[in-house]
Short mmCIF file of C-alpha atoms in Angstrom, two decimals:
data_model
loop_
_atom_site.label_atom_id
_atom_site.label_comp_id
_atom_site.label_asym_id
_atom_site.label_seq_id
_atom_site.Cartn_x
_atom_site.Cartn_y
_atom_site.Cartn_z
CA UNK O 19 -22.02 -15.34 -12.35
CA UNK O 20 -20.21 -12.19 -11.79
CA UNK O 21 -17.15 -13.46 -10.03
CA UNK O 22 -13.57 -14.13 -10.65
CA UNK O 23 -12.38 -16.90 -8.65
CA UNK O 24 -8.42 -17.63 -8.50
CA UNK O 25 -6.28 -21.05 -6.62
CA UNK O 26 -4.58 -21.27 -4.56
CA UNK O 27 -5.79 -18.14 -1.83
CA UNK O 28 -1.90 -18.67 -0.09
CA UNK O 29 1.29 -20.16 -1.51
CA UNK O 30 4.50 -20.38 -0.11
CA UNK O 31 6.97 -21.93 -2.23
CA UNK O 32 10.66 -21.96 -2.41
CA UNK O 33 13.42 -20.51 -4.80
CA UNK O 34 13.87 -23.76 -6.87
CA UNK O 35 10.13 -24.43 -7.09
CA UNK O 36 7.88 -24.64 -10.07
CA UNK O 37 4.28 -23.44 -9.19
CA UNK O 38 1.20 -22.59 -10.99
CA UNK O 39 -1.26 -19.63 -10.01
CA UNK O 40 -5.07 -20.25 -11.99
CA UNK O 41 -7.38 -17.79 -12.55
CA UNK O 42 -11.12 -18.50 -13.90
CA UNK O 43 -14.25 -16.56 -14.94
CA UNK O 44 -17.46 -17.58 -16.84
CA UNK O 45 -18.64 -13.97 -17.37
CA UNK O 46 -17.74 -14.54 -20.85
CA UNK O 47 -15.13 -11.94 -20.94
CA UNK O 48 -12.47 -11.69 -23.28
CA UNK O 49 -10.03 -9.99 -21.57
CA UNK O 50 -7.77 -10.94 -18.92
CA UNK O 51 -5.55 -9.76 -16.87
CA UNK O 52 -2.54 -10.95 -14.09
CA UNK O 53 -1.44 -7.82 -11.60
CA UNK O 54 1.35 -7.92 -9.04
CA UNK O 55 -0.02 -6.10 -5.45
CA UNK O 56 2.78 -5.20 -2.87
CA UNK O 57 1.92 -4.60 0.66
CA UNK O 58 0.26 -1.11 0.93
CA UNK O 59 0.76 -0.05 -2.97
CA UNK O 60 -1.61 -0.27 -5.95
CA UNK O 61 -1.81 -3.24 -8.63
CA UNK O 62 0.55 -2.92 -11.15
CA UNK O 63 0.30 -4.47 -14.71
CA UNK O 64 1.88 -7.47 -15.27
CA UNK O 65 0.19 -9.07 -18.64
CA UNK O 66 -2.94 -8.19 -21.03
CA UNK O 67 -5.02 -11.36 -22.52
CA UNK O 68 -6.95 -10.32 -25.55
CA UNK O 69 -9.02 -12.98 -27.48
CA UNK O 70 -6.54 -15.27 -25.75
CA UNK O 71 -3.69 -13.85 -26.92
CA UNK O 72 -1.26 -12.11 -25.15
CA UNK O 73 -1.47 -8.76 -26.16
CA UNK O 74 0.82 -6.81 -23.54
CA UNK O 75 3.59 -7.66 -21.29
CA UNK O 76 4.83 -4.98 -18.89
CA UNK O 77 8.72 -6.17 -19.32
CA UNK O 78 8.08 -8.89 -16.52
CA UNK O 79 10.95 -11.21 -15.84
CA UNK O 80 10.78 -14.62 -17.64
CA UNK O 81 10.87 -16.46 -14.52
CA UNK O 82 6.22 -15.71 -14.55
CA UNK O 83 4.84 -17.22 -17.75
CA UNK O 84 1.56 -16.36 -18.55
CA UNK O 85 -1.02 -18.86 -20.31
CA UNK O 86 -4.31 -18.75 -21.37
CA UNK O 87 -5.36 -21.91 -22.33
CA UNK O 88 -9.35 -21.03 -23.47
CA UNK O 89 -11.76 -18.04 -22.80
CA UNK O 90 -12.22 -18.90 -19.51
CA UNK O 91 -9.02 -19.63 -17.39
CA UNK O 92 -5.71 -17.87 -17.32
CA UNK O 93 -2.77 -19.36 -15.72
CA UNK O 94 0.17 -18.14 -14.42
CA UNK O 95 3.64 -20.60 -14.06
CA UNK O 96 6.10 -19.44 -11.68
CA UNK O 97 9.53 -20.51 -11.46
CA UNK O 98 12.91 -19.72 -9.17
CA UNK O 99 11.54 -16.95 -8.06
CA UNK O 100 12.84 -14.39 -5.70
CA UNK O 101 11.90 -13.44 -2.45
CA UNK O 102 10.96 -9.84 -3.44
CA UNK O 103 8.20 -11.60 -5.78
CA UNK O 104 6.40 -12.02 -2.64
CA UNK O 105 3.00 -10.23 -3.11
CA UNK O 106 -0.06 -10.56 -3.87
CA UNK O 107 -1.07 -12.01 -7.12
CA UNK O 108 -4.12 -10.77 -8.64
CA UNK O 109 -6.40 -11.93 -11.46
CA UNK O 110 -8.75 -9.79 -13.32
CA UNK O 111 -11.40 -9.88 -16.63
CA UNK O 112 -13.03 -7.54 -18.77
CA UNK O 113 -14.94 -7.03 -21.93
CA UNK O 114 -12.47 -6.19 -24.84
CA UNK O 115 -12.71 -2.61 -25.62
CA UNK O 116 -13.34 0.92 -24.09
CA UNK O 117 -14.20 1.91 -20.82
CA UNK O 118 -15.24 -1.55 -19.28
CA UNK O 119 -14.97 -2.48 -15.73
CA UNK O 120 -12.05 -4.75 -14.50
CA UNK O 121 -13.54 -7.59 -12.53
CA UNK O 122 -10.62 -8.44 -9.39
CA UNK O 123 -10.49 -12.24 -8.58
CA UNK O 124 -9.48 -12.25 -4.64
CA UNK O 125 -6.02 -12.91 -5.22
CA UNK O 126 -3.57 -15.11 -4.20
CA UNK O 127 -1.01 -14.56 -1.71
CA UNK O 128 2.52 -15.71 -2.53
CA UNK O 129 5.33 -16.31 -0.49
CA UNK O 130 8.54 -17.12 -1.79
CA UNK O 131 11.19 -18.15 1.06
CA UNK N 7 3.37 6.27 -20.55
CA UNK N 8 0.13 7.32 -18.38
CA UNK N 9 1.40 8.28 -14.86
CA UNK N 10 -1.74 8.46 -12.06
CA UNK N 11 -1.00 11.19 -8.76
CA UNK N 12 -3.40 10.42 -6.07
CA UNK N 13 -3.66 13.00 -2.83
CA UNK N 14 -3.33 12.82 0.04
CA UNK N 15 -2.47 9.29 0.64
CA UNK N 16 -4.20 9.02 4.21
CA UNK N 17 -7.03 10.98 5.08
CA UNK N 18 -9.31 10.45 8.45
CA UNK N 19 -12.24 12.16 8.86
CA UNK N 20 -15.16 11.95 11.37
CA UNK N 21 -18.18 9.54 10.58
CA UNK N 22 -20.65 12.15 8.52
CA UNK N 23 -18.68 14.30 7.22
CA UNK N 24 -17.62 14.29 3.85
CA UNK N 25 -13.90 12.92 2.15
CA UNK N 26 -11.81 14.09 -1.07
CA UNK N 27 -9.32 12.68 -2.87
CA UNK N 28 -8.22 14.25 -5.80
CA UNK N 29 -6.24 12.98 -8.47
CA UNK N 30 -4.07 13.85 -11.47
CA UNK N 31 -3.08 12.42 -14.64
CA UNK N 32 -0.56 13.06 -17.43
CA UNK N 33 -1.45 11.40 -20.82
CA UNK N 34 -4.55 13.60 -22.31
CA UNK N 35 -5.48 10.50 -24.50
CA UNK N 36 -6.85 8.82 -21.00
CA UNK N 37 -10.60 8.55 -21.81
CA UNK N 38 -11.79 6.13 -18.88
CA UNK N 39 -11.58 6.80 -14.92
CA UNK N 40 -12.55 3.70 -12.55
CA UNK N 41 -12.27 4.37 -8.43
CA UNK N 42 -11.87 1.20 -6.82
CA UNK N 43 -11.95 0.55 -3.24
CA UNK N 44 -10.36 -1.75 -1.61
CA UNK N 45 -10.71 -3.33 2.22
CA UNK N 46 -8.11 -5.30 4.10
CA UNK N 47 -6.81 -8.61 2.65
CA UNK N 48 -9.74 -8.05 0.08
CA UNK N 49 -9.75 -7.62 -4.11
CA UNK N 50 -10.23 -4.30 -5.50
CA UNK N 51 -13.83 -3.57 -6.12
CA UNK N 52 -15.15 -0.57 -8.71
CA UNK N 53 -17.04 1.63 -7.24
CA UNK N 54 -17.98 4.57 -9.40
CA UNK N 55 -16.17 5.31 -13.15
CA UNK N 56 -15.94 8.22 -15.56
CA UNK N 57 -15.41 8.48 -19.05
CA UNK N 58 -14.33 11.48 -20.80
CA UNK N 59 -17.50 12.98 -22.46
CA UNK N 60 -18.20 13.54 -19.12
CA UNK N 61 -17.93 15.90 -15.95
CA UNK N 62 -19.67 14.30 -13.52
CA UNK N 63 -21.50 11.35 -12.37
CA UNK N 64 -22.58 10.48 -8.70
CA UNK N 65 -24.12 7.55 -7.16
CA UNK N 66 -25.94 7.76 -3.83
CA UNK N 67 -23.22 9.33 -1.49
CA UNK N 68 -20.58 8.87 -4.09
CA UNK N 69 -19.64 11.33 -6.64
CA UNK N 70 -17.15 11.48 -9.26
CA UNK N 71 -15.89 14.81 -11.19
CA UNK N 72 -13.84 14.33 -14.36
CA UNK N 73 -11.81 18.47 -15.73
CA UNK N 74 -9.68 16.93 -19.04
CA UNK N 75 -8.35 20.26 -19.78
CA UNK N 76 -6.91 20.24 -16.04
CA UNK N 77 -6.50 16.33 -16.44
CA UNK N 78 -7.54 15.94 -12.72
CA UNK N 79 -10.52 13.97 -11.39
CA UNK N 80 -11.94 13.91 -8.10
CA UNK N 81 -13.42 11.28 -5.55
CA UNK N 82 -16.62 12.59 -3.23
CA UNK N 83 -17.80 11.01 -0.55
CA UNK N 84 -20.49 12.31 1.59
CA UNK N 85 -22.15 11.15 4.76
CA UNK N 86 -18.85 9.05 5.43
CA UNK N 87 -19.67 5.96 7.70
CA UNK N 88 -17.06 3.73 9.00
CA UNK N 89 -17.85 1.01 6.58
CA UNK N 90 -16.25 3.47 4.53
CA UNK N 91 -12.85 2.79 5.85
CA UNK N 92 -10.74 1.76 3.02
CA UNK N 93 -7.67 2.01 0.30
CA UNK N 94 -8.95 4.01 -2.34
CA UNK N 95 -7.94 3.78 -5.73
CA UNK N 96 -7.96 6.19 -8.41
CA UNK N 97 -6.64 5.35 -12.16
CA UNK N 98 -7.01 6.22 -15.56
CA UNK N 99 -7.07 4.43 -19.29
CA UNK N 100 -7.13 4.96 -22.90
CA UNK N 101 -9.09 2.52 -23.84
CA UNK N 102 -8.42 2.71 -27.99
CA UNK N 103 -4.98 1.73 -27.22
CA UNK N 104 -6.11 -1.49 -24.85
CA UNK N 105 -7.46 -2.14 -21.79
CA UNK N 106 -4.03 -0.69 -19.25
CA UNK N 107 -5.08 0.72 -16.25
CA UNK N 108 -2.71 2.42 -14.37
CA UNK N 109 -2.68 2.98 -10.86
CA UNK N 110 -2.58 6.29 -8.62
CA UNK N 111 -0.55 5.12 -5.13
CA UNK N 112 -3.95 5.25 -3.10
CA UNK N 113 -5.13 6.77 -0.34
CA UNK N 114 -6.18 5.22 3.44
CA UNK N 115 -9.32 6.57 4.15
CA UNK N 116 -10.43 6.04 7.86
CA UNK N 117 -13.57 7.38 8.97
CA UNK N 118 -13.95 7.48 13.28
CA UNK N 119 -17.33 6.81 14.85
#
């Protein structure tokens, strides 16, 4: 199995809402990943999984909490959000360690109204 | 921190000729180059990657050149088809200090039958 697989594919949630994006893998990876993809711009970093830990956070706002509950899944809670947090959400894995290739679930699309 | 230049940001070419896209990058301890590609409402997929004991690698119609003491790498494609038609994404890691890739902005690529 060579696939990252993330829920929900859409979400549109409001400002006072608490939501949950999910992430999951079996490629036994140990690495994992959450990027933020604006309309027409490249993924940018948002948090670094290592061994399950969190191991880098690229100054994102407390409002997106980051969990990763075993090897396999990686969650991310989202709450009173902002409408420019609209984007697409993106979940990736990797072997720890140089020069591996960054597996890209298919997203999830988030609207926040 | 690693900042990724990526040129030109569209490019349209006619189906069989060939495509370039060229970028640059700033931290010289960046050891690991991925290009992913990436269709319409679709995840980022790797297509070809460099490391940096190399110069070049090429796969079918797809090359990759790699000049550190420059610190630019390159993006061939020959025989373009329209299947080719893409986002293309360039970007660079240094992959002793974690796995952080960061992004070039990407470039349209649209090949016309």
């Amino acid at each position: 199995d060579t696939e990252v697989t993330q829920t929900p594919k859409h979400l549109v949630m409001g400002m006072t809402n608490k939501k949950s994006l999910k992430c999951e893998q079996h490629m036994g990876h140990r690495a994992m990943y959450w990027y933020k993809q604006k309309a027409k711009k490249p993924p940018e970093l948002m948090f670094v999984y290592s061994y399950e830990k969190l191991s880098i956070n690229e100054s994102v706002p407390s409002r997106f909490s980051p969990e990763c509950p075993n090897s396999s899944l990686l969650n991310l809670h989202l709450h009173a959000l902002q409408p420019e947090d609209s984007a697409l959400y993106l979940c990736a894995s990797s072997q720890v360690g140089g020069g591996d290739e960054q597996y890209f679930g298919p997203g999830t699309r988030l609207t926040v109204t | 921190g690693e900042n990724v230049e990526q040129h030109p940001s569209t490019l349209s070419v006619q189906e069989g000729d060939s495509a370039v896209i060229k970028c640059t990058y700033s931290d010289s301890a960046s050891n690991y180059f991925p290009w992913y590609k990436q269709e319409l409402g679709k995840r980022p997929q790797l297509i070809i990657d460099i490391r940096s004991n190399v110069g070049e690698k090429k796969d079918q119609r797809i090359a990759v050149t790699l000049n550190k003491t420059a610190k630019h790498f390159s993006l061939h494609i020959t025989e373009t088809q329209p299947e080719d038609s893409a986002v293309y994404f360039c970007a660079a890691s240094n992959n002793n200090a974690g796995n952080m890739l960061t992004f070039g902005g990407g470039t349209r690529l649209m090949v016309k039958p």
